[in-house]
């Protein structure tokens, strides 16, 4: 595995692709759309900005450093980290397989999709973080182009009557979406895990990601509200729904191009998760194979059980990981380093 | 980059449709829905028989490559399954361009069909229209213009929508209004009139396609809407762009084209009732008039005609008690306290609503 360092921009793009992947697989079951969701996303971004502060400060102050230098705490953290990102990777491929099954029923064998995507993720992880980051940049621009084409070709007419004022019921919907959105903020533990491979500027990566994410997701939610309204619940997947209301039949294989980009994105994003999960292994390539196999097993189990992204225990598990790995441990690391520095200063 | 290139290459090679896959599908171009036996549906599927415009060209939709197949079912899904069994092929509805429903089915409402259209993978931008008589007769009609009926009907409908003589009735618009928001919508009504083919001119089609009005679908029984009422709906909902006016005057008939229409509306509560104010602006052009007819008089008549159309729509709204003018949605956004106090939601709002309309036209 290559250990060349990446830039803050590259790291922000990896986070962004991971978030876009999650948004793509997010299903609107409750026919919810409108201002509550937009408010929930705004609140979630504000909360994420607060939660990422310890990791951003730690890795900006100590670029390339580890939170725990070694010993049992470091091993325990890396084992939990490996388990956490294996679950995230497995969940992502399981939801992607469910998406394929829902929308391309009869043409895809979901179990095969899970296994192939995990194998591709192992290959990506084995190539190292720099390779993942470079591929992520290509996929990001492809996404941007697809998004622009879809917006231009959209047949929907924006209806501003759908932008409703905020009331008591909106607050409840906003709170629910806030929790769901915050539970998908595993970019914060990713920041803590991947900042060791960052040249410098962890805070820049976090800020860049948060600004781009807010702009992209809020734009998406605004378009859904103005153009699709409650119909988004019929089509389920929001990005797909927006694409489905665009007259793109003159572009031969437009849907295939979309699926190609989404599939590549799934492999790259899961590659980043497997890369983190494989860190406790001494032989990184073997670790990547082992952890992607574990992700495949979890993904197959999740798919067979029909578990959704918003299962209460999964939300609790993801939030726990975000708080512990992304906020609490970097904060602990900062406190330890601070007291160590103080002791050294006193000793001098 | 090698792995990305490998994935992209593999995906490119694997993502295309093989020719056999297309042949294993029944590609449906238009749906005609009639009442079936025992409360079920009789559906006519206008399908491609596999003709194509060459390797790279679009599918040839001329009448030579289009046939109509009927299928019955208790539900629309049953009818689709029945067609699949009959043809031994997968029914593909992603290419449907138009859905025609017999007006005899208007009493059943559109909830079931709309739910089916959404789940069957039909493009949400497809228009749903009613027809006078049997939809099968219209879908299966062979016209002489060299195109499949659905394409011609769609063209006629689009022209009527453009000229504000019909409302857009896309699946997504109808679903949002009828299934989720609880309002009402005017669904265009199409009719096909056959006449004797003139012997001296073989190039003239023996069929007239007309849109004589619309059918109002909402919470109450369906009601017929005239062309004028539909034009008024478009004006009061601020989504009319152009309209051609034919006005009878003592000095003769005049035609005025009104273009670049822009309208704004606002709502407030006056004496406990919603009051909607609509400002309509646009440019007029005197198309034909008796000699000596003044431009100023034409402007005055056109403005008065626009007000008459709006009045017809408002009157219909009060008469039917249906909220097809989106007053409920206006109140929900701008007067939420009043809207929330109406426990019935959208119903009962239109009876109390007062409209103030002002039209101001400028010469083109």
XYZ file of C-alpha atoms in Angstrom:
712
model
C 0.000 0.000 0.000
C 1.342 3.410 -0.947
C 1.760 5.902 1.839
C 2.009 9.113 -0.129
C 0.161 12.012 1.439
C -2.875 13.770 0.007
C -3.986 17.414 -0.017
C -6.920 18.921 1.960
C -8.849 19.389 -1.305
C -8.466 15.697 -2.179
C -9.619 14.688 1.293
C -12.643 17.009 1.053
C -13.583 15.409 -2.280
C -13.429 11.904 -0.745
C -15.777 13.088 2.026
C -18.051 14.702 -0.528
C -18.299 11.588 -2.690
C -19.076 9.543 0.423
C -21.893 11.973 1.289
C -23.221 11.997 -2.294
C -23.219 8.193 -2.230
C -25.255 8.244 0.966
C -27.676 10.837 -0.468
C -28.079 8.765 -3.605
C -29.094 5.765 -1.536
C -31.294 7.788 0.803
C -34.925 6.787 0.264
C -37.824 9.167 0.721
C -40.361 6.748 2.145
C -42.413 9.297 3.995
C -43.160 11.565 0.996
C -41.313 14.210 2.957
C -39.903 17.204 1.166
C -39.812 20.908 1.687
C -38.451 23.457 4.098
C -38.240 21.119 7.144
C -35.673 18.990 5.377
C -33.703 22.025 4.319
C -33.728 23.317 7.902
C -32.698 19.873 9.200
C -29.758 19.827 6.802
C -28.689 23.318 7.889
C -28.820 22.328 11.569
C -26.973 19.088 10.877
C -24.187 20.961 9.049
C -23.882 23.375 11.995
C -23.670 20.438 14.430
C -21.080 18.709 12.232
C -19.035 21.912 12.153
C -18.938 21.851 15.963
C -18.273 18.097 16.249
C -15.321 18.176 13.858
C -13.494 20.935 15.748
C -11.349 18.639 17.984
C -10.159 16.513 15.039
C -9.579 19.568 12.834
C -7.624 21.373 15.583
C -5.604 18.278 16.527
C -4.472 17.494 12.987
C -3.901 21.150 12.119
C -1.689 21.536 15.189
C 0.009 18.167 14.775
C -0.076 17.282 11.065
C 0.540 13.599 10.376
C 0.464 12.749 14.077
C -1.475 9.897 15.666
C -4.018 10.552 18.420
C -2.523 7.748 20.526
C 1.116 6.969 19.909
C 0.825 3.270 20.681
C -0.087 0.709 23.272
C -3.464 -0.689 24.188
C -5.540 2.510 23.625
C -4.196 2.885 20.090
C -4.928 -0.796 19.306
C -8.427 -0.588 20.810
C -9.200 2.546 18.783
C -7.987 1.013 15.534
C -10.013 -2.168 16.134
C -13.181 -0.144 16.805
C -12.390 2.016 13.780
C -11.983 -1.116 11.632
C -15.295 -2.540 12.836
C -17.050 0.807 12.360
C -15.919 1.347 8.785
C -16.539 -2.304 7.888
C -20.166 -1.777 8.921
C -20.320 1.487 6.938
C -18.800 -0.175 3.838
C -21.071 -3.232 4.155
C -24.120 -0.999 4.658
C -23.237 1.082 1.601
C -22.920 -1.909 -0.734
C -26.080 -3.487 0.737
C -28.104 -0.316 0.097
C -26.595 -0.031 -3.379
C -27.619 -3.633 -4.101
C -31.113 -2.829 -2.810
C -31.204 0.197 -5.111
C -30.196 -1.969 -8.081
C -32.807 -4.554 -7.143
C -35.531 -1.893 -6.815
C -34.810 -0.031 -9.991
C -33.316 -2.702 -12.263
C -35.174 -5.738 -11.025
C -34.433 -8.868 -12.995
C -31.218 -7.557 -14.532
C -28.977 -7.629 -11.457
C -28.169 -10.362 -8.961
C -27.806 -8.358 -5.716
C -25.487 -10.788 -3.914
C -23.124 -10.736 -6.912
C -23.232 -6.919 -6.922
C -22.248 -6.857 -3.227
C -19.358 -9.273 -3.708
C -18.062 -7.538 -6.870
C -18.262 -4.073 -5.298
C -16.399 -5.283 -2.207
C -13.744 -6.863 -4.404
C -13.405 -3.560 -6.292
C -13.204 -1.728 -2.941
C -10.396 -4.071 -1.829
C -8.532 -3.306 -5.049
C -8.999 0.448 -4.537
C -7.881 0.239 -0.888
C -4.867 -1.872 -1.900
C -3.830 0.903 -4.318
C -3.478 3.349 -1.441
C -5.204 6.570 -0.422
C -3.521 8.698 -3.069
C -4.972 6.535 -5.838
C -8.414 6.737 -4.247
C -8.103 10.524 -3.969
C -7.115 10.934 -7.630
C -9.953 8.710 -8.825
C -12.324 10.634 -6.527
C -11.451 13.900 -8.290
C -12.331 12.377 -11.685
C -15.625 10.985 -10.399
C -16.506 14.277 -8.712
C -16.223 16.183 -11.984
C -18.227 13.499 -13.767
C -20.905 13.923 -11.099
C -20.847 17.691 -11.515
C -21.274 17.297 -15.294
C -24.169 14.843 -14.857
C -25.829 17.133 -12.320
C -25.532 20.088 -14.706
C -26.883 18.091 -17.680
C -29.809 16.844 -15.583
C -30.615 20.377 -14.423
C -30.521 21.719 -17.988
C -32.688 18.892 -19.352
C -35.167 18.928 -16.486
C -38.765 19.338 -17.614
C -39.951 20.348 -14.192
C -41.293 23.825 -13.550
C -40.375 25.225 -10.132
C -43.444 25.887 -7.988
C -42.676 28.319 -5.184
C -45.992 27.517 -3.438
C -44.214 24.386 -2.200
C -41.896 26.477 -0.027
C -44.064 26.456 3.078
C -43.503 28.443 6.268
C -42.056 26.688 9.267
C -44.534 25.482 11.908
C -44.765 22.962 14.739
C -45.079 19.948 12.463
C -42.187 21.195 10.348
C -40.043 21.347 13.481
C -40.755 17.663 14.193
C -39.886 16.654 10.610
C -36.768 18.856 10.721
C -35.661 17.211 13.991
C -36.077 13.716 12.514
C -34.139 14.643 9.401
C -31.492 16.354 11.529
C -30.839 13.097 13.424
C -30.760 11.062 10.207
C -28.455 13.548 8.527
C -26.152 13.788 11.543
C -25.929 9.998 11.725
C -24.518 10.054 8.188
C -21.676 12.376 9.222
C -19.081 9.609 9.432
C -16.778 11.919 7.522
C -15.769 13.197 10.999
C -14.230 9.848 12.098
C -12.851 9.608 8.550
C -11.172 12.974 9.139
C -9.657 11.614 12.343
C -8.519 8.434 10.589
C -7.268 9.855 7.296
C -5.653 13.063 8.541
C -2.543 11.017 9.323
C -2.205 10.707 5.534
C -2.770 14.421 5.026
C 0.115 16.741 4.247
C -1.449 19.535 6.313
C -4.673 21.534 6.590
C -7.185 19.202 8.241
C -9.289 22.251 9.116
C -9.227 23.339 5.462
C -10.465 19.899 4.363
C -13.274 19.996 6.934
C -14.321 23.553 6.071
C -14.159 22.903 2.322
C -16.261 19.781 2.667
C -18.876 21.421 4.896
C -19.347 24.386 2.543
C -19.586 22.179 -0.571
C -21.855 19.654 1.140
C -24.210 22.327 2.393
C -24.403 23.938 -1.047
C -24.931 20.661 -2.916
C -27.409 19.013 -0.538
C -29.426 22.196 0.031
C -29.598 22.775 -3.742
C -30.765 19.207 -4.198
C -33.408 19.570 -1.480
C -34.555 22.888 -2.942
C -34.924 21.353 -6.420
C -36.823 18.401 -4.984
C -39.164 20.750 -3.131
C -39.758 23.092 -6.057
C -39.992 20.517 -8.833
C -40.921 17.106 -7.479
C -42.734 17.934 -4.231
C -44.365 14.816 -2.704
C -43.828 12.811 -5.900
C -40.267 12.217 -4.739
C -41.732 9.607 -2.360
C -43.128 7.666 -5.307
C -39.782 7.488 -7.051
C -37.932 6.987 -3.772
C -34.371 7.934 -4.498
C -34.004 11.738 -4.753
C -31.104 12.048 -7.194
C -32.655 9.366 -9.396
C -36.020 11.137 -9.152
C -34.557 14.419 -10.369
C -32.804 12.604 -13.211
C -36.024 10.767 -14.032
C -37.830 14.054 -14.644
C -35.388 15.195 -17.307
C -35.925 14.655 -21.005
C -32.666 12.876 -21.675
C -33.794 10.333 -24.246
C -31.790 12.041 -26.983
C -28.602 11.076 -25.145
C -28.157 7.437 -25.965
C -27.471 5.405 -22.827
C -27.803 8.405 -20.465
C -29.052 6.068 -17.748
C -26.116 3.725 -18.349
C -23.683 6.667 -18.025
C -25.361 7.584 -14.732
C -25.127 4.033 -13.433
C -21.492 3.797 -14.501
C -20.567 6.904 -12.485
C -22.578 5.757 -9.468
C -21.037 2.279 -9.542
C -17.506 3.657 -9.817
C -18.307 6.061 -6.968
C -19.543 3.187 -4.811
C -16.299 1.266 -5.416
C -14.131 4.318 -4.655
C -16.011 5.358 -1.515
C -16.047 1.805 -0.165
C -12.357 1.642 -1.061
C -11.758 4.569 1.307
C -13.770 2.838 4.080
C -11.860 -0.432 3.581
C -8.575 1.502 3.536
C -9.370 2.807 7.031
C -10.663 -0.567 8.230
C -7.461 -2.300 7.073
C -5.138 -0.026 9.054
C -4.662 -2.418 12.026
C -3.163 -5.031 9.673
C 0.576 -5.242 9.258
C 0.194 -6.306 5.613
C -2.111 -3.619 4.196
C -3.116 -5.488 1.017
C -4.031 -8.608 2.980
C -5.884 -6.345 5.427
C -7.813 -4.744 2.589
C -8.863 -8.172 1.276
C -9.851 -9.380 4.755
C -11.835 -6.251 5.644
C -13.584 -6.045 2.289
C -14.556 -9.709 2.738
C -15.928 -8.803 6.168
C -17.798 -5.845 4.605
C -19.256 -8.204 1.981
C -20.451 -10.593 4.705
C -22.042 -7.721 6.641
C -23.512 -6.289 3.436
C -25.045 -9.651 2.473
C -26.480 -10.026 5.976
C -27.905 -6.485 5.940
C -29.378 -7.004 2.476
C -30.956 -10.348 3.411
C -32.425 -8.856 6.594
C -33.716 -5.884 4.586
C -32.188 -3.408 7.037
C -32.485 0.231 6.060
C -30.118 3.140 6.711
C -32.547 4.514 9.287
C -32.838 1.457 11.539
C -32.747 2.902 15.076
C -29.850 0.707 16.219
C -27.854 1.538 13.071
C -28.463 5.253 13.606
C -27.360 4.862 17.252
C -24.260 2.886 16.212
C -23.286 5.441 13.576
C -23.836 8.375 15.940
C -21.827 6.592 18.656
C -18.939 6.135 16.210
C -19.122 9.758 15.107
C -19.031 11.064 18.678
C -16.391 8.648 19.984
C -14.023 8.289 16.998
C -14.595 11.715 15.474
C -14.965 14.014 18.467
C -14.221 12.440 21.840
C -10.919 10.713 21.017
C -9.382 13.697 19.155
C -10.487 15.863 22.099
C -8.816 13.404 24.486
C -5.726 13.463 22.281
C -5.653 17.267 22.443
C -5.998 17.247 26.249
C -3.262 14.624 26.647
C -0.898 16.533 24.328
C -1.698 19.791 26.072
C -0.977 18.396 29.543
C 2.157 16.667 28.221
C 3.407 19.937 26.784
C 2.649 21.665 30.076
C 4.574 19.030 32.010
C 7.508 19.369 29.613
C 7.399 23.144 30.013
C 7.421 22.807 33.791
C 10.270 20.285 33.621
C 12.321 22.708 31.574
C -5.652 5.564 -12.238
C -5.318 2.061 -13.686
C -8.032 0.658 -11.463
C -10.423 3.469 -12.332
C -9.720 2.905 -16.017
C -10.319 -0.833 -15.586
C -13.653 -0.262 -13.813
C -14.770 2.292 -16.414
C -13.798 -0.008 -19.286
C -15.606 -2.965 -17.728
C -18.714 -0.919 -16.988
C -18.786 0.537 -20.505
C -18.556 -2.915 -22.012
C -21.198 -4.381 -19.747
C -23.797 -1.613 -19.579
C -25.267 -1.635 -23.084
C -28.497 -3.322 -24.147
C -28.042 -6.301 -26.410
C -30.254 -6.421 -29.487
C -32.035 -9.502 -28.170
C -33.075 -7.651 -25.028
C -35.003 -5.109 -27.116
C -36.711 -7.888 -29.062
C -37.774 -9.563 -25.823
C -39.670 -6.432 -24.828
C -43.038 -5.023 -25.790
C -42.234 -1.321 -26.138
C -45.474 0.528 -25.373
C -45.949 3.916 -27.011
C -49.392 4.906 -25.726
C -52.006 3.575 -23.348
C -55.763 3.660 -23.909
C -57.827 2.817 -20.839
C -61.503 1.847 -21.032
C -63.888 0.361 -18.481
C -63.715 -3.441 -18.455
C -66.039 -6.091 -17.162
C -66.963 -6.221 -13.453
C -65.432 -2.868 -12.665
C -62.064 -3.772 -14.168
C -60.088 -2.153 -16.958
C -59.732 -2.835 -20.647
C -56.399 -1.443 -21.760
C -55.188 -0.889 -25.311
C -51.436 -0.805 -25.734
C -50.056 0.941 -28.778
C -46.743 -0.823 -29.331
C -43.786 -0.802 -31.647
C -43.396 -3.875 -33.768
C -39.631 -3.466 -33.876
C -39.019 -1.121 -36.796
C -36.060 1.177 -36.477
C -34.559 4.055 -38.304
C -31.269 2.260 -38.802
C -28.439 1.444 -36.416
C -28.025 4.935 -35.067
C -31.388 6.488 -35.858
C -34.363 6.813 -33.561
C -37.129 4.250 -33.478
C -39.496 4.674 -36.403
C -42.889 5.591 -34.974
C -44.797 5.693 -38.234
C -48.034 3.796 -38.426
C -46.418 0.956 -40.367
C -44.453 -0.126 -37.289
C -47.190 0.449 -34.716
C -50.004 -1.896 -33.737
C -52.529 -1.877 -30.899
C -52.948 -4.831 -28.553
C -55.819 -5.090 -26.054
C -55.649 -6.667 -22.579
C -58.141 -6.870 -19.719
C -57.668 -6.996 -15.974
C -59.287 -6.238 -12.658
C -56.565 -3.668 -12.147
C -54.222 -1.913 -14.559
C -51.396 -4.059 -13.250
C -53.447 -7.186 -14.053
C -53.982 -5.936 -17.582
C -50.231 -5.378 -17.976
C -49.519 -8.909 -16.724
C -52.134 -10.239 -19.120
C -50.382 -8.501 -22.050
C -47.072 -9.992 -20.923
C -48.591 -13.473 -20.876
C -50.254 -12.919 -24.232
C -47.088 -11.757 -25.989
C -44.569 -13.770 -23.991
C -42.470 -10.641 -23.635
C -41.671 -8.115 -20.944
C -43.950 -5.069 -21.125
C -41.816 -1.917 -21.197
C -43.671 1.297 -20.300
C -40.671 3.643 -20.128
C -41.378 4.928 -23.667
C -45.056 5.788 -23.147
C -45.782 9.223 -24.652
C -49.480 9.664 -23.888
C -52.181 8.096 -21.744
C -55.774 8.316 -22.953
C -58.585 7.428 -20.537
C -62.199 7.019 -21.576
C -64.457 9.727 -20.110
C -66.698 6.892 -18.893
C -64.002 6.248 -16.272
C -63.894 9.834 -14.998
C -66.382 8.957 -12.246
C -63.845 6.576 -10.693
C -61.342 9.370 -10.197
C -57.662 9.132 -11.055
C -56.174 7.846 -7.793
C -55.757 4.211 -8.865
C -54.446 4.957 -12.363
C -51.998 7.580 -11.051
C -50.609 5.211 -8.449
C -50.184 2.573 -11.136
C -48.494 4.979 -13.597
C -45.970 6.014 -10.949
C -45.068 2.467 -9.989
C -45.063 1.150 -13.567
C -42.071 3.330 -14.418
C -43.912 5.631 -16.830
C -42.100 8.938 -17.336
C -43.625 11.485 -14.883
C -43.829 14.122 -17.614
C -46.351 12.117 -19.678
C -49.742 13.816 -20.074
C -52.927 12.027 -19.053
C -56.051 12.971 -21.036
C -59.658 11.902 -21.195
C -61.377 11.092 -24.470
C -64.968 11.123 -25.610
C -66.073 7.528 -26.158
C -63.716 4.575 -26.132
C -59.983 5.128 -25.735
C -59.370 1.974 -27.795
C -60.914 3.629 -30.852
C -58.603 6.613 -30.513
C -55.418 4.693 -29.732
C -56.051 2.226 -32.562
C -57.040 4.853 -35.107
C -54.945 4.909 -38.252
C -54.390 8.420 -39.482
C -53.055 9.467 -42.813
C -50.513 11.999 -41.663
C -47.907 9.243 -41.562
C -47.415 9.174 -37.810
C -48.738 7.078 -34.996
C -51.899 8.456 -33.396
C -50.230 9.075 -30.040
C -47.689 11.451 -31.555
C -50.419 13.432 -33.326
C -52.612 13.566 -30.234
C -49.651 14.673 -28.173
C -48.892 17.411 -30.689
C -52.487 18.642 -30.652
C -52.530 18.621 -26.853
C -49.247 20.532 -26.640
C -50.604 23.187 -29.009
C -53.768 23.514 -26.881
C -51.682 23.825 -23.705
C -49.467 26.435 -25.364
C -52.548 28.435 -26.368
C -54.041 28.198 -22.834
C -57.008 26.140 -24.094
C -55.997 23.118 -22.011
C -54.137 22.636 -18.738
C -50.969 20.607 -18.541
C -51.915 17.249 -17.012
C -48.627 15.497 -16.449
C -48.570 12.468 -14.162
C -46.371 14.297 -11.633
C -48.658 17.372 -11.560
C -51.846 15.319 -11.217
C -50.290 13.080 -8.557
C -49.084 15.992 -6.439
C -52.467 17.756 -6.705
C -54.844 14.796 -6.439
C -52.962 12.243 -4.339
C -50.907 14.360 -1.971
C -52.224 17.940 -1.715
C -55.965 17.269 -2.025
C -56.802 19.869 -4.682
C -58.515 19.388 -8.038
C -57.289 19.476 -11.629
C -58.712 20.063 -15.106
C -57.801 17.100 -17.302
C -58.068 17.807 -21.047
C -60.745 15.997 -23.024
C -59.934 14.948 -26.565
C -62.309 13.854 -29.291
C -61.829 12.333 -32.716
C -64.442 13.070 -35.327
C -64.531 11.007 -38.507
C -65.970 12.521 -41.618
C -66.407 11.541 -45.212
C -63.121 11.595 -47.079
C -63.311 14.213 -49.824
C -62.799 12.393 -53.112
C -60.992 15.211 -54.871
C -58.307 15.592 -52.177
C -56.636 12.415 -50.948
C -54.156 14.424 -48.872
C -56.822 15.644 -46.446
C -57.183 13.547 -43.312
C -60.665 12.064 -42.753
C -60.306 12.626 -39.005
C -60.578 15.809 -36.927
C -58.833 15.887 -33.576
C -60.396 18.348 -31.154
C -60.017 19.372 -27.535
C -63.549 20.596 -26.803
C -62.928 21.179 -23.091
C -61.706 19.429 -19.965
C -63.009 17.258 -17.162
C -62.616 18.473 -13.612
C -61.313 15.771 -11.290
C -61.284 16.416 -7.565
C -62.996 15.349 -4.382
C -66.564 15.647 -5.732
C -68.135 14.191 -8.884
C -66.377 15.066 -12.140
C -67.625 18.154 -13.943
C -67.252 19.340 -17.516
C -65.209 22.466 -18.155
C -65.495 24.594 -21.259
C -62.511 25.963 -23.199
C -63.207 29.416 -21.757
C -63.261 28.138 -18.191
C -59.955 26.334 -18.774
C -58.426 29.538 -20.185
C -59.670 31.342 -17.076
C -58.069 28.701 -14.855
C -54.736 29.188 -16.614
C -55.001 32.963 -16.159
C -56.020 32.797 -12.494
C -53.309 30.259 -11.702
C -50.765 32.527 -13.409
C -49.515 29.895 -15.809
C -50.912 31.165 -19.106
C -48.295 32.374 -21.559
C -50.341 33.179 -24.632
C -53.961 33.126 -25.622
C -55.880 33.817 -28.823
C -59.130 35.710 -28.347
C -62.051 35.689 -30.791
C -64.526 38.438 -29.889
C -67.892 39.240 -31.446
C -68.563 42.956 -31.795
C -71.476 44.816 -33.388
C -69.157 45.835 -36.226
C -67.950 42.260 -36.842
C -65.726 39.537 -35.402
C -62.228 40.416 -34.318
C -59.208 38.228 -33.428
C -56.620 39.349 -30.919
C -53.489 37.468 -29.952
C -52.255 38.051 -26.411
C -48.664 37.059 -25.837
C -45.934 37.334 -23.176
C -48.541 37.027 -20.453
C -47.156 37.468 -16.974
C -49.420 37.316 -13.974
C -48.961 37.758 -10.253
C -51.318 36.926 -7.481
C -51.550 37.485 -3.773
C -53.969 36.430 -1.086
C -55.242 37.987 2.120
C -58.168 37.432 4.441
C -60.983 39.958 4.096
C -63.929 39.744 6.495
C -63.084 36.121 7.239
C -62.886 35.070 3.578
C -59.896 34.604 1.308
C -59.474 37.381 -1.229
C -57.180 36.659 -4.151
C -55.857 39.558 -6.206
C -54.540 38.725 -9.684
C -52.674 41.171 -11.926
C -52.429 40.071 -15.556
C -50.074 41.847 -17.927
C -49.264 41.039 -21.514
C -48.855 42.259 -25.074
C -51.696 42.204 -27.572
C -51.727 42.075 -31.333
C -54.810 42.771 -33.439
C -54.847 39.826 -35.854
C -57.996 40.583 -37.828
C -60.712 43.198 -37.518
C -63.211 45.085 -39.629
C -61.824 48.167 -41.384
C -61.440 51.186 -39.156
C -61.423 49.238 -35.892
C -59.281 51.178 -33.440
C -56.343 49.696 -31.536
C -57.581 51.336 -28.363
C -60.935 49.625 -28.690
C -59.200 46.291 -29.355
C -57.137 46.708 -26.184
C -60.232 47.485 -24.135
C -62.102 44.487 -25.556
C -59.160 42.134 -25.013
C -58.794 43.199 -21.384
C -62.524 42.778 -20.850
C -62.391 39.329 -22.466
C -59.568 38.240 -20.152
C -61.653 39.345 -17.172
C -64.646 37.431 -18.554
C -62.554 34.244 -18.839
C -61.310 34.670 -15.262
C -64.862 35.256 -14.094
C -66.018 32.053 -15.793
C -63.316 30.040 -14.002
C -64.028 31.647 -10.611
C -67.746 31.015 -11.027
C -67.078 27.365 -11.875
C -64.891 27.061 -8.807
C -67.698 28.328 -6.579
C -70.256 26.160 -8.353
C -68.291 22.907 -8.037
C -66.684 23.635 -4.668
C -63.398 22.268 -6.033
C -60.083 24.032 -5.489
C -58.607 23.796 -8.993
C -57.370 27.398 -8.731
C -54.830 26.488 -6.014
C -56.309 28.952 -3.516
C -55.761 26.376 -0.754
C -52.079 26.150 -1.605
C -51.805 29.942 -1.668
C -53.411 30.108 1.779
C -51.230 27.275 3.087
C -48.179 29.331 2.203
C -49.244 32.921 2.883
C -52.092 32.592 5.407
C -51.190 29.392 7.277
C -53.250 30.292 10.361
C -56.413 30.641 8.293
C -55.586 27.492 6.294
C -54.950 25.400 9.413
C -58.218 26.634 10.917
C -60.094 25.084 7.938
C -60.193 21.526 9.170
C -61.357 20.230 5.825
C -58.061 21.239 4.225
C -58.626 22.304 0.617
C -62.341 21.562 0.393
C -64.775 24.385 1.067
C -62.211 27.108 0.393
C -63.309 27.917 -3.154
C -66.929 28.755 -2.178
C -65.764 31.614 0.043
C -63.002 33.005 -2.146
C -63.359 36.436 -3.720
C -61.232 37.259 -6.774
C -60.035 40.727 -7.751
C -58.580 40.655 -11.241
C -56.897 43.469 -13.135
C -55.722 43.068 -16.720
C -53.407 45.519 -18.403
C -52.249 44.950 -21.977
C -49.745 46.805 -24.094
C -49.469 46.896 -27.850
C -47.004 44.385 -29.315
